[in-house]
C-alpha cells in the first residue's frame, strides 16, 4: 500500500508540473502576442503620421500634389529671374528646390508648404546647402497667406487652382512684381516671357504690363 501511495503522489507531482509548464507557455505566448500587437499598432500609427500630410491635399477642394521639379524646370525659373531683385516666394514649395536655387542666386527666398514633412526636409536641405539664412520655409495654406510683400512669385500649380490664384495675386501684388508659373499657365493673363518646352515650360507675367494692357 505504501508503494501505491508513493506512485500516486508521483503522478500528482507530474501532473502539477505539466500544468505549470502549460501555464508558463501560455504566458509566454500571451507576452509575444502583446509584443507583436504593440509592434503592428506602432507601425500603423507611424505610417498614418507620415502618410496623412501627403494624402490630406487629395481631400481638399483644390488639390496641389507634390511633384518634384525637374532640373530643367529649375533652370528655366532661374532664367526668368535674371536681372530681377527683391524677395521671392514659392507657393507650394514641396521639397524646397526652387527656394534653395533662388537663395543661391542671391534672393531672400521663402517657401510656403502645407506638408510639414516636406517643410522639415526643405529646412534640412537649405542647411546642408549652406543657404539656411536666406532660404526660409513655413507650414501654411497658400490661401491664408498674403503675398503683397514679394516681388517675385513662383508657382507650380494645377489647372483647377490657377483661376482663383490669378485673382488673388492680382489683388495682392504690387506693380513691380513678376509671377512665374511652371507646368500650367494662368488662364486669363498673357505672359511677357515664355521659355522651355513640354512639362518644363515656364511662363513669366509682369504685373505692371498686365495692368497696363487694361483700359
PDB file of C-alpha atoms in Angstrom:
ATOM      1  CA  UNK A   1       0.000   0.000   0.000  1.00  0.00           C
ATOM      2  CA  UNK A   2       2.813   2.359   0.777  1.00  0.00           C
ATOM      3  CA  UNK A   3       4.240   1.705  -2.672  1.00  0.00           C
ATOM      4  CA  UNK A   4       0.875   2.507  -4.348  1.00  0.00           C
ATOM      5  CA  UNK A   5       0.547   5.743  -2.419  1.00  0.00           C
ATOM      6  CA  UNK A   6       4.029   6.852  -3.453  1.00  0.00           C
ATOM      7  CA  UNK A   7       3.143   6.148  -7.061  1.00  0.00           C
ATOM      8  CA  UNK A   8       0.006   8.292  -6.850  1.00  0.00           C
ATOM      9  CA  UNK A   9       1.956  11.115  -5.241  1.00  0.00           C
ATOM     10  CA  UNK A  10       4.476  10.911  -8.081  1.00  0.00           C
ATOM     11  CA  UNK A  11       1.676  11.106 -10.628  1.00  0.00           C
ATOM     12  CA  UNK A  12       0.213  14.126  -8.869  1.00  0.00           C
ATOM     13  CA  UNK A  13       3.556  15.922  -8.872  1.00  0.00           C
ATOM     14  CA  UNK A  14       3.972  15.106 -12.556  1.00  0.00           C
ATOM     15  CA  UNK A  15       0.517  16.468 -13.398  1.00  0.00           C
ATOM     16  CA  UNK A  16       1.201  19.615 -11.380  1.00  0.00           C
ATOM     17  CA  UNK A  17       4.490  20.139 -13.226  1.00  0.00           C
ATOM     18  CA  UNK A  18       2.740  19.700 -16.577  1.00  0.00           C
ATOM     19  CA  UNK A  19       0.105  22.245 -15.655  1.00  0.00           C
ATOM     20  CA  UNK A  20       2.712  24.742 -14.527  1.00  0.00           C
ATOM     21  CA  UNK A  21       4.615  24.317 -17.778  1.00  0.00           C
ATOM     22  CA  UNK A  22       1.409  24.754 -19.745  1.00  0.00           C
ATOM     23  CA  UNK A  23       0.607  27.953 -17.838  1.00  0.00           C
ATOM     24  CA  UNK A  24       4.152  29.246 -18.401  1.00  0.00           C
ATOM     25  CA  UNK A  25       3.934  28.502 -22.126  1.00  0.00           C
ATOM     26  CA  UNK A  26       0.598  30.258 -22.254  1.00  0.00           C
ATOM     27  CA  UNK A  27       2.034  33.329 -20.560  1.00  0.00           C
ATOM     28  CA  UNK A  28       4.948  33.360 -22.992  1.00  0.00           C
ATOM     29  CA  UNK A  29       2.567  33.174 -25.933  1.00  0.00           C
ATOM     30  CA  UNK A  30       0.434  35.949 -24.451  1.00  0.00           C
ATOM     31  CA  UNK A  31       3.516  38.119 -23.922  1.00  0.00           C
ATOM     32  CA  UNK A  32       4.614  37.569 -27.506  1.00  0.00           C
ATOM     33  CA  UNK A  33       1.072  38.322 -28.642  1.00  0.00           C
ATOM     34  CA  UNK A  34       1.013  41.628 -26.775  1.00  0.00           C
ATOM     35  CA  UNK A  35       4.509  42.410 -28.068  1.00  0.00           C
ATOM     36  CA  UNK A  36       3.601  41.724 -31.699  1.00  0.00           C
ATOM     37  CA  UNK A  37       0.345  43.631 -31.340  1.00  0.00           C
ATOM     38  CA  UNK A  38       2.294  46.596 -29.991  1.00  0.00           C
ATOM     39  CA  UNK A  39       4.730  46.491 -32.908  1.00  0.00           C
ATOM     40  CA  UNK A  40       1.947  46.299 -35.504  1.00  0.00           C
ATOM     41  CA  UNK A  41      -0.019  49.059 -33.794  1.00  0.00           C
ATOM     42  CA  UNK A  42       3.031  51.293 -33.558  1.00  0.00           C
ATOM     43  CA  UNK A  43       3.852  50.700 -37.211  1.00  0.00           C
ATOM     44  CA  UNK A  44       0.319  51.628 -38.262  1.00  0.00           C
ATOM     45  CA  UNK A  45       0.444  54.833 -36.224  1.00  0.00           C
ATOM     46  CA  UNK A  46       3.802  55.724 -37.789  1.00  0.00           C
ATOM     47  CA  UNK A  47       2.502  55.070 -41.315  1.00  0.00           C
ATOM     48  CA  UNK A  48      -0.587  57.167 -40.599  1.00  0.00           C
ATOM     49  CA  UNK A  49       1.523  60.026 -39.232  1.00  0.00           C
ATOM     50  CA  UNK A  50       3.797  60.034 -42.283  1.00  0.00           C
ATOM     51  CA  UNK A  51       1.131  59.445 -44.925  1.00  0.00           C
ATOM     52  CA  UNK A  52      -1.552  61.833 -43.682  1.00  0.00           C
ATOM     53  CA  UNK A  53       0.212  65.075 -44.753  1.00  0.00           C
ATOM     54  CA  UNK A  54       0.633  63.615 -48.246  1.00  0.00           C
ATOM     55  CA  UNK A  55      -2.931  62.283 -48.537  1.00  0.00           C
ATOM     56  CA  UNK A  56      -4.740  65.242 -46.965  1.00  0.00           C
ATOM     57  CA  UNK A  57      -4.328  67.534 -50.011  1.00  0.00           C
ATOM     58  CA  UNK A  58      -6.216  64.981 -52.092  1.00  0.00           C
ATOM     59  CA  UNK A  59      -9.249  65.571 -49.856  1.00  0.00           C
ATOM     60  CA  UNK A  60      -9.162  69.329 -50.311  1.00  0.00           C
ATOM     61  CA  UNK A  61     -11.382  71.193 -52.762  1.00  0.00           C
ATOM     62  CA  UNK A  62      -8.346  72.173 -54.824  1.00  0.00           C
ATOM     63  CA  UNK A  63      -5.563  69.598 -54.731  1.00  0.00           C
ATOM     64  CA  UNK A  64      -1.940  70.738 -55.049  1.00  0.00           C
ATOM     65  CA  UNK A  65       0.020  67.469 -55.133  1.00  0.00           C
ATOM     66  CA  UNK A  66       3.745  67.226 -54.572  1.00  0.00           C
ATOM     67  CA  UNK A  67       5.588  66.563 -57.835  1.00  0.00           C
ATOM     68  CA  UNK A  68       9.337  67.325 -57.648  1.00  0.00           C
ATOM     69  CA  UNK A  69      10.556  69.949 -60.081  1.00  0.00           C
ATOM     70  CA  UNK A  70      12.938  68.749 -62.766  1.00  0.00           C
ATOM     71  CA  UNK A  71      16.444  70.139 -63.158  1.00  0.00           C
ATOM     72  CA  UNK A  72      15.364  71.843 -66.390  1.00  0.00           C
ATOM     73  CA  UNK A  73      12.365  73.464 -64.728  1.00  0.00           C
ATOM     74  CA  UNK A  74      14.587  74.902 -62.020  1.00  0.00           C
ATOM     75  CA  UNK A  75      16.999  76.213 -64.661  1.00  0.00           C
ATOM     76  CA  UNK A  76      14.116  77.866 -66.544  1.00  0.00           C
ATOM     77  CA  UNK A  77      12.839  79.509 -63.361  1.00  0.00           C
ATOM     78  CA  UNK A  78      16.317  80.877 -62.615  1.00  0.00           C
ATOM     79  CA  UNK A  79      16.472  82.153 -66.202  1.00  0.00           C
ATOM     80  CA  UNK A  80      13.250  84.099 -65.667  1.00  0.00           C
ATOM     81  CA  UNK A  81      14.751  85.645 -62.534  1.00  0.00           C
ATOM     82  CA  UNK A  82      17.739  87.050 -64.405  1.00  0.00           C
ATOM     83  CA  UNK A  83      18.291  90.721 -63.585  1.00  0.00           C
ATOM     84  CA  UNK A  84      15.481  90.613 -61.047  1.00  0.00           C
ATOM     85  CA  UNK A  85      15.800  91.880 -57.475  1.00  0.00           C
ATOM     86  CA  UNK A  86      13.816  91.745 -54.280  1.00  0.00           C
ATOM     87  CA  UNK A  87      12.249  88.924 -52.315  1.00  0.00           C
ATOM     88  CA  UNK A  88      10.920  85.669 -53.719  1.00  0.00           C
ATOM     89  CA  UNK A  89       8.189  83.284 -52.641  1.00  0.00           C
ATOM     90  CA  UNK A  90       7.474  79.765 -53.865  1.00  0.00           C
ATOM     91  CA  UNK A  91       3.802  78.863 -53.460  1.00  0.00           C
ATOM     92  CA  UNK A  92       3.633  75.178 -52.572  1.00  0.00           C
ATOM     93  CA  UNK A  93       7.400  74.817 -52.174  1.00  0.00           C
ATOM     94  CA  UNK A  94       7.492  70.996 -51.941  1.00  0.00           C
ATOM     95  CA  UNK A  95      10.999  69.813 -51.119  1.00  0.00           C
ATOM     96  CA  UNK A  96      12.446  73.324 -51.392  1.00  0.00           C
ATOM     97  CA  UNK A  97      14.316  73.077 -54.697  1.00  0.00           C
ATOM     98  CA  UNK A  98      13.143  76.395 -56.123  1.00  0.00           C
ATOM     99  CA  UNK A  99      13.684  78.328 -52.901  1.00  0.00           C
ATOM    100  CA  UNK A 100      17.184  76.919 -52.436  1.00  0.00           C
ATOM    101  CA  UNK A 101      18.105  77.636 -56.080  1.00  0.00           C
ATOM    102  CA  UNK A 102      16.859  81.231 -55.718  1.00  0.00           C
ATOM    103  CA  UNK A 103      18.777  81.687 -52.477  1.00  0.00           C
ATOM    104  CA  UNK A 104      21.953  80.586 -54.253  1.00  0.00           C
ATOM    105  CA  UNK A 105      21.265  83.319 -56.820  1.00  0.00           C
ATOM    106  CA  UNK A 106      21.212  85.938 -54.076  1.00  0.00           C
ATOM    107  CA  UNK A 107      17.468  86.192 -53.405  1.00  0.00           C
ATOM    108  CA  UNK A 108      15.885  86.240 -49.990  1.00  0.00           C
ATOM    109  CA  UNK A 109      13.553  83.330 -50.652  1.00  0.00           C
ATOM    110  CA  UNK A 110      10.579  81.920 -48.772  1.00  0.00           C
ATOM    111  CA  UNK A 111       8.572  78.766 -49.349  1.00  0.00           C
ATOM    112  CA  UNK A 112       5.051  78.026 -48.123  1.00  0.00           C
ATOM    113  CA  UNK A 113       4.055  74.377 -47.952  1.00  0.00           C
ATOM    114  CA  UNK A 114       1.166  72.596 -46.243  1.00  0.00           C
ATOM    115  CA  UNK A 115       3.005  69.294 -45.737  1.00  0.00           C
ATOM    116  CA  UNK A 116       5.118  69.510 -42.533  1.00  0.00           C
ATOM    117  CA  UNK A 117       7.409  66.634 -43.566  1.00  0.00           C
ATOM    118  CA  UNK A 118       8.367  68.476 -46.750  1.00  0.00           C
ATOM    119  CA  UNK A 119       8.940  71.709 -44.824  1.00  0.00           C
ATOM    120  CA  UNK A 120      11.272  69.994 -42.346  1.00  0.00           C
ATOM    121  CA  UNK A 121      13.099  68.275 -45.173  1.00  0.00           C
ATOM    122  CA  UNK A 122      13.432  71.600 -47.047  1.00  0.00           C
ATOM    123  CA  UNK A 123      14.948  73.234 -43.976  1.00  0.00           C
ATOM    124  CA  UNK A 124      17.441  70.401 -43.720  1.00  0.00           C
ATOM    125  CA  UNK A 125      18.352  70.752 -47.415  1.00  0.00           C
ATOM    126  CA  UNK A 126      18.818  74.510 -47.034  1.00  0.00           C
ATOM    127  CA  UNK A 127      21.129  73.919 -44.070  1.00  0.00           C
ATOM    128  CA  UNK A 128      23.060  71.280 -45.996  1.00  0.00           C
ATOM    129  CA  UNK A 129      23.431  73.639 -48.972  1.00  0.00           C
ATOM    130  CA  UNK A 130      24.565  76.472 -46.702  1.00  0.00           C
ATOM    131  CA  UNK A 131      21.696  78.866 -47.510  1.00  0.00           C
ATOM    132  CA  UNK A 132      19.635  78.475 -44.338  1.00  0.00           C
ATOM    133  CA  UNK A 133      19.861  82.215 -43.621  1.00  0.00           C
ATOM    134  CA  UNK A 134      18.350  83.270 -46.961  1.00  0.00           C
ATOM    135  CA  UNK A 135      16.004  80.307 -47.571  1.00  0.00           C
ATOM    136  CA  UNK A 136      13.100  80.014 -45.154  1.00  0.00           C
ATOM    137  CA  UNK A 137      10.185  77.576 -45.130  1.00  0.00           C
ATOM    138  CA  UNK A 138       6.829  77.773 -43.393  1.00  0.00           C
ATOM    139  CA  UNK A 139       3.922  75.389 -42.890  1.00  0.00           C
ATOM    140  CA  UNK A 140       0.896  77.235 -44.218  1.00  0.00           C
ATOM    141  CA  UNK A 141      -2.102  77.062 -46.522  1.00  0.00           C
ATOM    142  CA  UNK A 142      -1.398  79.266 -49.551  1.00  0.00           C
ATOM    143  CA  UNK A 143      -4.924  80.683 -49.447  1.00  0.00           C
ATOM    144  CA  UNK A 144      -4.281  82.056 -45.957  1.00  0.00           C
ATOM    145  CA  UNK A 145      -1.046  83.846 -46.891  1.00  0.00           C
ATOM    146  CA  UNK A 146      -0.818  87.409 -48.200  1.00  0.00           C
ATOM    147  CA  UNK A 147       1.839  87.790 -50.906  1.00  0.00           C
ATOM    148  CA  UNK A 148       1.930  91.584 -51.194  1.00  0.00           C
ATOM    149  CA  UNK A 149       5.458  91.812 -49.748  1.00  0.00           C
ATOM    150  CA  UNK A 150       7.032  89.696 -52.516  1.00  0.00           C
ATOM    151  CA  UNK A 151       8.311  90.957 -55.862  1.00  0.00           C
ATOM    152  CA  UNK A 152       8.927  87.510 -57.353  1.00  0.00           C
ATOM    153  CA  UNK A 153       6.360  84.721 -57.100  1.00  0.00           C
ATOM    154  CA  UNK A 154       6.864  81.164 -58.311  1.00  0.00           C
ATOM    155  CA  UNK A 155       4.073  78.629 -58.514  1.00  0.00           C
ATOM    156  CA  UNK A 156       3.905  75.011 -59.664  1.00  0.00           C
ATOM    157  CA  UNK A 157       0.152  74.833 -59.868  1.00  0.00           C
ATOM    158  CA  UNK A 158      -2.618  72.676 -61.274  1.00  0.00           C
ATOM    159  CA  UNK A 159      -5.319  73.847 -63.704  1.00  0.00           C
ATOM    160  CA  UNK A 160      -8.088  73.807 -61.065  1.00  0.00           C
ATOM    161  CA  UNK A 161      -6.352  76.362 -58.859  1.00  0.00           C
ATOM    162  CA  UNK A 162      -4.980  78.778 -61.450  1.00  0.00           C
ATOM    163  CA  UNK A 163      -8.082  80.991 -61.989  1.00  0.00           C
ATOM    164  CA  UNK A 164      -8.568  81.572 -58.260  1.00  0.00           C
ATOM    165  CA  UNK A 165      -4.859  82.116 -57.664  1.00  0.00           C
ATOM    166  CA  UNK A 166      -4.731  84.526 -60.590  1.00  0.00           C
ATOM    167  CA  UNK A 167      -7.367  86.705 -58.921  1.00  0.00           C
ATOM    168  CA  UNK A 168      -5.667  86.520 -55.529  1.00  0.00           C
ATOM    169  CA  UNK A 169      -2.254  87.539 -56.871  1.00  0.00           C
ATOM    170  CA  UNK A 170      -3.653  90.356 -58.997  1.00  0.00           C
ATOM    171  CA  UNK A 171      -5.327  91.829 -55.935  1.00  0.00           C
ATOM    172  CA  UNK A 172      -2.310  91.500 -53.639  1.00  0.00           C
ATOM    173  CA  UNK A 173       0.853  92.044 -55.705  1.00  0.00           C
ATOM    174  CA  UNK A 174       2.427  95.399 -56.484  1.00  0.00           C
ATOM    175  CA  UNK A 175       3.207  96.690 -59.976  1.00  0.00           C
ATOM    176  CA  UNK A 176       6.871  95.669 -59.839  1.00  0.00           C
ATOM    177  CA  UNK A 177       6.054  92.026 -59.142  1.00  0.00           C
ATOM    178  CA  UNK A 178       6.724  89.156 -61.519  1.00  0.00           C
ATOM    179  CA  UNK A 179       4.827  85.865 -61.358  1.00  0.00           C
ATOM    180  CA  UNK A 180       6.479  82.740 -62.760  1.00  0.00           C
ATOM    181  CA  UNK A 181       4.180  79.814 -63.499  1.00  0.00           C
ATOM    182  CA  UNK A 182       5.514  76.314 -64.100  1.00  0.00           C
ATOM    183  CA  UNK A 183       3.769  73.365 -65.813  1.00  0.00           C
ATOM    184  CA  UNK A 184       0.477  75.269 -66.286  1.00  0.00           C
ATOM    185  CA  UNK A 185      -0.093  78.913 -67.362  1.00  0.00           C
ATOM    186  CA  UNK A 186      -2.652  81.271 -65.918  1.00  0.00           C
ATOM    187  CA  UNK A 187      -5.914  81.174 -67.899  1.00  0.00           C
ATOM    188  CA  UNK A 188      -6.536  84.894 -68.497  1.00  0.00           C
ATOM    189  CA  UNK A 189      -3.100  86.514 -68.239  1.00  0.00           C
ATOM    190  CA  UNK A 190      -0.876  86.979 -71.271  1.00  0.00           C
ATOM    191  CA  UNK A 191       2.746  86.076 -70.479  1.00  0.00           C
ATOM    192  CA  UNK A 192       5.583  88.523 -71.095  1.00  0.00           C
ATOM    193  CA  UNK A 193       8.131  85.751 -71.483  1.00  0.00           C
ATOM    194  CA  UNK A 194       7.977  82.012 -72.161  1.00  0.00           C
ATOM    195  CA  UNK A 195      10.827  79.524 -72.062  1.00  0.00           C
ATOM    196  CA  UNK A 196      11.170  75.739 -72.158  1.00  0.00           C
ATOM    197  CA  UNK A 197       9.115  73.016 -73.779  1.00  0.00           C
ATOM    198  CA  UNK A 198       6.535  70.493 -72.624  1.00  0.00           C
ATOM    199  CA  UNK A 199       6.410  69.967 -68.846  1.00  0.00           C
ATOM    200  CA  UNK A 200       9.479  72.189 -68.482  1.00  0.00           C
ATOM    201  CA  UNK A 201       7.710  75.251 -69.910  1.00  0.00           C
ATOM    202  CA  UNK A 202       7.795  78.354 -67.721  1.00  0.00           C
ATOM    203  CA  UNK A 203       5.653  81.477 -68.156  1.00  0.00           C
ATOM    204  CA  UNK A 204       6.585  84.883 -66.701  1.00  0.00           C
ATOM    205  CA  UNK A 205       3.986  87.591 -66.053  1.00  0.00           C
ATOM    206  CA  UNK A 206       4.849  91.172 -65.096  1.00  0.00           C
ATOM    207  CA  UNK A 207       2.057  92.822 -63.124  1.00  0.00           C
ATOM    208  CA  UNK A 208       2.866  96.288 -64.495  1.00  0.00           C
ATOM    209  CA  UNK A 209       2.377  95.023 -68.039  1.00  0.00           C
ATOM    210  CA  UNK A 210      -0.821  93.169 -67.194  1.00  0.00           C
ATOM    211  CA  UNK A 211      -2.353  96.245 -65.598  1.00  0.00           C
ATOM    212  CA  UNK A 212      -1.097  98.484 -68.401  1.00  0.00           C
ATOM    213  CA  UNK A 213      -2.970  96.453 -71.008  1.00  0.00           C
ATOM    214  CA  UNK A 214      -6.292  97.132 -69.345  1.00  0.00           C
ATOM    215  CA  UNK A 215      -8.370 100.145 -70.435  1.00  0.00           C
TER     216      UNK A 215
END
